PDB file of C-alpha atoms in Angstrom:
ATOM      1  CA  MET A  14      32.252  13.351  42.419  1.00  0.00           C
ATOM      2  CA  MET A  15      33.387  16.825  43.430  1.00  0.00           C
ATOM      3  CA  LYS A  16      31.759  19.909  44.905  1.00  0.00           C
ATOM      4  CA  ILE A  17      32.266  23.635  44.462  1.00  0.00           C
ATOM      5  CA  SER A  18      30.784  26.693  46.157  1.00  0.00           C
ATOM      6  CA  LYS A  19      31.519  30.419  46.166  1.00  0.00           C
ATOM      7  CA  SER A  20      32.113  30.444  49.925  1.00  0.00           C
ATOM      8  CA  ASP A  21      34.888  27.837  49.618  1.00  0.00           C
ATOM      9  CA  SER A  22      37.520  28.437  46.963  1.00  0.00           C
ATOM     10  CA  SER A  23      38.804  24.886  47.261  1.00  0.00           C
ATOM     11  CA  VAL A  24      37.291  21.931  45.462  1.00  0.00           C
ATOM     12  CA  ALA A  25      35.969  19.100  47.641  1.00  0.00           C
ATOM     13  CA  GLY A  26      36.090  15.515  46.504  1.00  0.00           C
ATOM     14  CA  HIS A  27      38.016  14.165  43.573  1.00  0.00           C
ATOM     15  CA  TYR A  28      37.958  14.728  39.866  1.00  0.00           C
ATOM     16  CA  GLU A  29      36.773  11.723  37.938  1.00  0.00           C
ATOM     17  CA  ASP A  30      38.210  11.380  34.494  1.00  0.00           C
ATOM     18  CA  GLY A  31      36.910   9.944  31.290  1.00  0.00           C
ATOM     19  CA  SER A  32      34.259  10.689  28.715  1.00  0.00           C
ATOM     20  CA  GLY A  33      30.509  10.338  28.897  1.00  0.00           C
ATOM     21  CA  ILE A  34      27.393  11.973  30.301  1.00  0.00           C
ATOM     22  CA  TYR A  35      27.859  14.267  33.306  1.00  0.00           C
ATOM     23  CA  ARG A  36      25.655  16.166  35.716  1.00  0.00           C
ATOM     24  CA  ILE A  37      26.047  19.408  37.629  1.00  0.00           C
ATOM     25  CA  ARG A  38      23.585  19.354  40.535  1.00  0.00           C
ATOM     26  CA  ASN A  39      22.713  22.308  42.744  1.00  0.00           C
ATOM     27  CA  CYS A  40      22.856  20.885  46.275  1.00  0.00           C
ATOM     28  CA  SER A  41      20.534  23.648  47.560  1.00  0.00           C
ATOM     29  CA  ASN A  42      17.597  23.400  45.174  1.00  0.00           C
ATOM     30  CA  GLY A  43      18.175  20.094  43.352  1.00  0.00           C
ATOM     31  CA  LYS A  44      18.304  21.624  39.865  1.00  0.00           C
ATOM     32  CA  SER A  45      20.562  19.835  37.406  1.00  0.00           C
ATOM     33  CA  TYR A  46      22.441  20.442  34.196  1.00  0.00           C
ATOM     34  CA  ILE A  47      23.176  17.415  32.004  1.00  0.00           C
ATOM     35  CA  GLY A  48      25.964  17.461  29.415  1.00  0.00           C
ATOM     36  CA  GLU A  49      28.319  15.195  27.534  1.00  0.00           C
ATOM     37  CA  THR A  50      32.061  15.459  27.227  1.00  0.00           C
ATOM     38  CA  HIS A  51      35.143  13.767  25.847  1.00  0.00           C
ATOM     39  CA  GLN A  52      37.173  14.791  28.927  1.00  0.00           C
ATOM     40  CA  PHE A  53      35.234  15.178  32.158  1.00  0.00           C
ATOM     41  CA  ARG A  54      38.162  16.528  34.172  1.00  0.00           C
ATOM     42  CA  ILE A  55      38.805  19.343  31.692  1.00  0.00           C
ATOM     43  CA  ARG A  56      35.096  20.134  31.250  1.00  0.00           C
ATOM     44  CA  THR A  57      34.620  20.314  35.032  1.00  0.00           C
ATOM     45  CA  TYR A  58      37.592  22.671  35.305  1.00  0.00           C
ATOM     46  CA  GLN A  59      36.068  24.883  32.573  1.00  0.00           C
ATOM     47  CA  HIS A  60      32.707  25.057  34.371  1.00  0.00           C
ATOM     48  CA  CYS A  61      34.401  25.844  37.719  1.00  0.00           C
ATOM     49  CA  THR A  62      36.623  28.531  36.186  1.00  0.00           C
ATOM     50  CA  ASP A  63      33.679  30.174  34.420  1.00  0.00           C
ATOM     51  CA  LEU A  64      31.612  30.154  37.627  1.00  0.00           C
ATOM     52  CA  ARG A  65      34.429  31.606  39.725  1.00  0.00           C
ATOM     53  CA  CYS A  66      35.088  34.324  37.122  1.00  0.00           C
ATOM     54  CA  GLY A  67      31.379  35.194  36.864  1.00  0.00           C
ATOM     55  CA  ARG A  68      31.163  34.342  33.165  1.00  0.00           C
ATOM     56  CA  HIS A  69      29.296  31.036  32.984  1.00  0.00           C
ATOM     57  CA  LYS A  70      27.130  30.875  29.846  1.00  0.00           C
ATOM     58  CA  ILE A  71      24.152  29.520  31.820  1.00  0.00           C
ATOM     59  CA  LYS A  72      23.035  32.688  33.582  1.00  0.00           C
ATOM     60  CA  GLU A  73      20.701  30.978  36.078  1.00  0.00           C
ATOM     61  CA  LEU A  74      23.474  28.583  37.122  1.00  0.00           C
ATOM     62  CA  GLN A  75      25.839  31.552  37.524  1.00  0.00           C
ATOM     63  CA  SER A  76      23.242  33.438  39.564  1.00  0.00           C
ATOM     64  CA  ASP A  77      22.701  30.493  41.923  1.00  0.00           C
ATOM     65  CA  TYR A  78      26.474  30.095  42.327  1.00  0.00           C
ATOM     66  CA  ASP A  79      26.817  33.826  43.059  1.00  0.00           C
ATOM     67  CA  LYS A  80      24.139  33.471  45.784  1.00  0.00           C
ATOM     68  CA  GLY A  81      26.346  30.886  47.469  1.00  0.00           C
ATOM     69  CA  ASP A  82      24.730  27.621  46.357  1.00  0.00           C
ATOM     70  CA  GLU A  83      26.972  24.540  46.356  1.00  0.00           C
ATOM     71  CA  PHE A  84      27.235  22.385  43.223  1.00  0.00           C
ATOM     72  CA  GLU A  85      28.137  18.744  42.778  1.00  0.00           C
ATOM     73  CA  PHE A  86      29.799  17.518  39.569  1.00  0.00           C
ATOM     74  CA  SER A  87      29.589  13.842  38.644  1.00  0.00           C
ATOM     75  CA  LEU A  88      30.189  11.617  35.665  1.00  0.00           C
ATOM     76  CA  ILE A  89      26.852   9.805  35.713  1.00  0.00           C
ATOM     77  CA  TYR A  90      27.442   7.527  32.745  1.00  0.00           C
ATOM     78  CA  PRO A  91      30.961   6.924  31.439  1.00  0.00           C
ATOM     79  CA  ILE A  92      31.268   6.046  27.769  1.00  0.00           C
ATOM     80  CA  LYS A  93      34.514   4.847  26.268  1.00  0.00           C
ATOM     81  CA  MET A  94      35.343   6.877  23.198  1.00  0.00           C
ATOM     82  CA  TYR A  95      35.094   4.915  19.953  1.00  0.00           C
ATOM     83  CA  SER A  96      33.023   2.194  21.647  1.00  0.00           C
ATOM     84  CA  SER A  97      29.688   1.108  20.181  1.00  0.00           C
ATOM     85  CA  GLU A  98      27.985   3.257  22.849  1.00  0.00           C
ATOM     86  CA  TRP A  99      29.763   6.457  21.741  1.00  0.00           C
ATOM     87  CA  GLY A 100      27.420   6.767  18.759  1.00  0.00           C
ATOM     88  CA  LYS A 101      24.476   6.613  21.165  1.00  0.00           C
ATOM     89  CA  LYS A 102      25.686   9.395  23.463  1.00  0.00           C
ATOM     90  CA  ARG A 103      23.189  11.951  22.171  1.00  0.00           C
ATOM     91  CA  ILE A 104      20.173   9.753  22.874  1.00  0.00           C
ATOM     92  CA  LEU A 105      21.612   8.833  26.298  1.00  0.00           C
ATOM     93  CA  GLU A 106      22.155  12.507  27.096  1.00  0.00           C
ATOM     94  CA  THR A 107      18.565  13.236  26.025  1.00  0.00           C
ATOM     95  CA  PHE A 108      17.351  10.365  28.235  1.00  0.00           C
ATOM     96  CA  PHE A 109      19.203  11.746  31.276  1.00  0.00           C
ATOM     97  CA  ILE A 110      17.930  15.284  30.564  1.00  0.00           C
ATOM     98  CA  LEU A 111      14.370  13.929  30.574  1.00  0.00           C
ATOM     99  CA  ILE A 112      14.622  11.827  33.734  1.00  0.00           C
ATOM    100  CA  SER A 113      16.436  14.630  35.567  1.00  0.00           C
ATOM    101  CA  ASP A 114      13.754  17.129  34.514  1.00  0.00           C
ATOM    102  CA  ALA A 115      16.733  19.306  33.592  1.00  0.00           C
ATOM    103  CA  VAL A 116      14.821  21.624  31.229  1.00  0.00           C
ATOM    104  CA  GLU A 117      11.578  22.319  33.087  1.00  0.00           C
ATOM    105  CA  ASN A 118      13.199  22.370  36.548  1.00  0.00           C
ATOM    106  CA  GLY A 119      16.895  22.608  35.798  1.00  0.00           C
ATOM    107  CA  TYR A 120      19.550  24.457  33.847  1.00  0.00           C
ATOM    108  CA  ASN A 121      19.387  22.814  30.406  1.00  0.00           C
ATOM    109  CA  LYS A 122      17.834  25.077  27.776  1.00  0.00           C
ATOM    110  CA  SER A 123      16.635  22.252  25.528  1.00  0.00           C
ATOM    111  CA  TYR A 124      16.232  18.515  25.284  1.00  0.00           C
ATOM    112  CA  ASN A 125      19.448  18.204  23.296  1.00  0.00           C
ATOM    113  CA  ARG A 126      18.096  20.395  20.490  1.00  0.00           C
ATOM    114  CA  PHE A 127      14.756  18.547  20.560  1.00  0.00           C
ATOM    115  CA  THR A 128      11.374  19.743  21.732  1.00  0.00           C
ATOM    116  CA  ARG A 129      10.065  17.764  24.720  1.00  0.00           C
ATOM    117  CA  GLU A 130       7.713  15.825  22.445  1.00  0.00           C
ATOM    118  CA  LEU A 131      10.491  14.898  19.989  1.00  0.00           C
ATOM    119  CA  ALA A 132      12.816  13.996  22.863  1.00  0.00           C
ATOM    120  CA  LEU A 133      10.210  11.659  24.351  1.00  0.00           C
ATOM    121  CA  GLU A 134       9.504  10.157  20.929  1.00  0.00           C
ATOM    122  CA  SER A 135      13.223   9.625  20.308  1.00  0.00           C
ATOM    123  CA  VAL A 136      13.806   8.028  23.722  1.00  0.00           C
ATOM    124  CA  LEU A 137      10.795   5.748  23.334  1.00  0.00           C
ATOM    125  CA  LYS A 138      11.888   4.798  19.811  1.00  0.00           C
ATOM    126  CA  ASN A 139      15.315   3.868  21.209  1.00  0.00           C
ATOM    127  CA  LYS A 140      14.101   2.392  24.507  1.00  0.00           C
ATOM    128  CA  ASP A 141      15.512  -1.094  23.832  1.00  0.00           C
ATOM    129  CA  THR A 142      18.933   0.324  22.977  1.00  0.00           C
ATOM    130  CA  ILE A 143      18.924   2.599  26.043  1.00  0.00           C
ATOM    131  CA  LYS A 144      17.766  -0.202  28.323  1.00  0.00           C
ATOM    132  CA  ALA A 145      20.437  -2.585  26.989  1.00  0.00           C
ATOM    133  CA  ILE A 146      23.190   0.007  27.432  1.00  0.00           C
ATOM    134  CA  LEU A 147      22.087   0.851  30.969  1.00  0.00           C
ATOM    135  CA  GLU A 148      21.691  -2.798  31.981  1.00  0.00           C
ATOM    136  CA  ASN A 149      25.260  -3.460  30.863  1.00  0.00           C
ATOM    137  CA  ALA A 150      26.665  -0.364  32.572  1.00  0.00           C
ATOM    138  CA  GLU A 151      29.482  -0.822  35.058  1.00  0.00           C
ATOM    139  CA  TYR A 152      28.634   2.422  36.845  1.00  0.00           C
ATOM    140  CA  ILE A 153      25.286   4.213  37.001  1.00  0.00           C
ATOM    141  CA  CYS A 154      24.150   7.012  39.236  1.00  0.00           C
ATOM    142  CA  ARG A 155      21.459   4.966  41.023  1.00  0.00           C
ATOM    143  CA  GLN A 156      19.426   7.931  42.201  1.00  0.00           C
ATOM    144  CA  MET A 157      18.690   8.849  38.577  1.00  0.00           C
ATOM    145  CA  ILE A 158      17.805   5.490  37.036  1.00  0.00           C
ATOM    146  CA  PHE A 159      14.515   3.692  37.379  1.00  0.00           C
ATOM    147  CA  GLY A 160      13.358   0.318  36.084  1.00  0.00           C
ATOM    148  CA  ASP A 161      12.158   0.872  32.554  1.00  0.00           C
ATOM    149  CA  VAL A 162      12.334   3.695  30.023  1.00  0.00           C
ATOM    150  CA  VAL A 163       8.787   2.841  28.964  1.00  0.00           C
ATOM    151  CA  GLU A 164       7.561   4.607  32.108  1.00  0.00           C
ATOM    152  CA  ILE A 165       8.362   8.004  30.540  1.00  0.00           C
ATOM    153  CA  ASN A 166       5.060   9.331  29.180  1.00  0.00           C
ATOM    154  CA  PRO A 167       4.495  12.549  27.197  1.00  0.00           C
TER     155      PRO A 167
END
């Protein structure tokens, strides 16, 4: 995990590397952005550079950064490229967007190109797959995961 803020030009923490689902969390207001990447280190650098240069594509995220809010970057669910899980990355990203409330109270603009209803339907349809993947995970951001996907209700 690493942190960045406008008031401190250095980067605190360490860059994780790998591919998978990542989160940018505003440490001041708790809002999150969920994304997926092939190379977390490079994607984090791109986000940090865009924020520092005032050109981040997510205007609300840029505005909060410009106000001085601190952000935390973390790889919340690593996925090895070309593994059986790689084909499921979109549904996992959608799952994390939903449980992070990253559209209604965060920086994501959509539920991975789904409406909320379709995202919920897709997650519930794939609940056994999601649960199996998460149960077998070596590393999970514990503050984001709860017992059973079935608890997500439209």
